[in-house]
């Protein structure tokens, strides 16, 4: 869904990630701004890496995976649980498309 939008991003962590967790980085974007704009749409996400959720600086985890500053600053983390639906995922993607296309 998001990959078909022509919005540049990378998915962090490769193929071996925990179920329900996804880390996405958008070059030139501000992860905190994305967080606040999604919050206004009723969508809760996090920024940075889970190991560094209290700090607004680029996390050591993102630096360790050699993610450049241009991408690292635009990193968000989405957590889904067993009660989330496909409609929830579609709402997140729709919100990201709206925010990042501006």
Coordinates of C-alpha atoms in Angstrom, one line a residue:
X1 CA 0.0 0.0 0.0
X2 CA 2.6 2.6 1.0
X3 CA 5.2 1.2 -1.4
X4 CA 2.7 2.0 -4.3
X5 CA 2.4 5.7 -3.2
X6 CA 5.8 6.9 -4.7
X7 CA 6.7 8.2 -1.2
X8 CA 10.3 7.3 -0.6
X9 CA 10.9 5.3 2.6
X10 CA 13.0 2.5 4.0
X11 CA 11.7 -0.3 6.3
X12 CA 14.3 -0.8 9.0
X13 CA 15.2 -4.2 10.6
X14 CA 15.2 -6.4 7.5
X15 CA 13.1 -9.5 7.5
X16 CA 13.8 -10.6 11.1
X17 CA 11.6 -8.3 13.2
X18 CA 9.1 -8.8 15.9
X19 CA 5.5 -9.5 14.8
X20 CA 3.4 -6.3 14.8
X21 CA 6.3 -3.9 14.9
X22 CA 7.5 -1.9 12.0
X23 CA 10.1 0.9 11.8
X24 CA 9.9 3.2 8.8
X25 CA 12.2 6.0 7.8
X26 CA 11.2 8.8 5.4
X27 CA 14.1 10.9 4.0
X28 CA 13.9 14.6 4.7
X29 CA 10.9 14.2 7.0
X30 CA 10.6 15.0 10.7
X31 CA 9.4 12.0 12.7
X32 CA 8.1 14.2 15.5
X33 CA 6.0 16.2 13.0
X34 CA 4.6 12.9 11.6
X35 CA 3.8 11.7 15.1
X36 CA 1.9 14.8 15.9
X37 CA 0.0 15.0 12.6
X38 CA -1.0 11.3 12.9
X39 CA -2.1 11.9 16.5
X40 CA -4.5 14.6 15.2
X41 CA -6.0 11.9 13.0
X42 CA -6.5 9.6 16.0
X43 CA -3.4 7.4 15.1
X44 CA -0.8 6.7 17.8
X45 CA 2.8 5.9 16.8
X46 CA 6.2 6.4 18.2
X47 CA 9.4 7.9 16.8
X48 CA 13.0 6.7 16.7
X49 CA 13.8 3.2 18.0
X50 CA 12.2 1.4 20.9
X51 CA 15.6 1.4 22.7
X52 CA 15.6 5.1 22.8
X53 CA 11.9 6.3 23.0
X54 CA 12.5 9.0 25.6
X55 CA 15.3 10.8 23.7
X56 CA 14.6 13.1 20.7
X57 CA 18.2 12.7 19.4
X58 CA 19.0 10.1 16.7
X59 CA 19.2 6.8 18.6
X60 CA 22.3 4.7 18.8
X61 CA 20.3 1.8 17.3
X62 CA 19.5 3.8 14.1
X63 CA 23.1 4.9 13.9
X64 CA 24.3 1.3 14.4
X65 CA 22.3 0.1 11.4
X66 CA 24.0 2.9 9.4
X67 CA 20.9 4.8 8.7
X68 CA 21.9 8.3 7.5
X69 CA 20.7 11.4 9.3
X70 CA 18.4 12.3 6.4
X71 CA 16.4 9.1 7.0
X72 CA 17.0 8.7 10.8
X73 CA 15.3 12.0 11.6
X74 CA 12.2 10.8 9.8
X75 CA 11.9 7.5 11.6
X76 CA 8.6 6.3 13.0
X77 CA 7.7 3.1 14.8
X78 CA 4.3 1.5 14.4
X79 CA 3.1 -1.2 16.8
X80 CA 0.1 -3.4 16.0
X81 CA -1.6 -5.9 18.2
X82 CA -4.1 -8.7 17.9
X83 CA -7.1 -6.3 18.0
X84 CA -5.9 -4.1 15.2
X85 CA -7.7 -4.6 11.9
X86 CA -6.8 -4.2 8.2
X87 CA -8.9 -1.0 8.4
X88 CA -6.5 0.3 11.1
X89 CA -3.5 -0.4 8.8
X90 CA -5.3 1.4 5.9
X91 CA -6.0 4.4 8.1
X92 CA -2.3 4.6 9.0
X93 CA -1.2 4.3 5.4
X94 CA -3.8 6.9 4.3
X95 CA -2.6 9.3 7.0
X96 CA 1.1 8.8 6.0
X97 CA 0.3 9.5 2.4
X98 CA -1.6 12.6 3.2
X99 CA 1.1 14.0 5.5
X100 CA 4.1 13.0 3.4
X101 CA 2.7 14.2 0.1
X102 CA 2.5 17.8 1.3

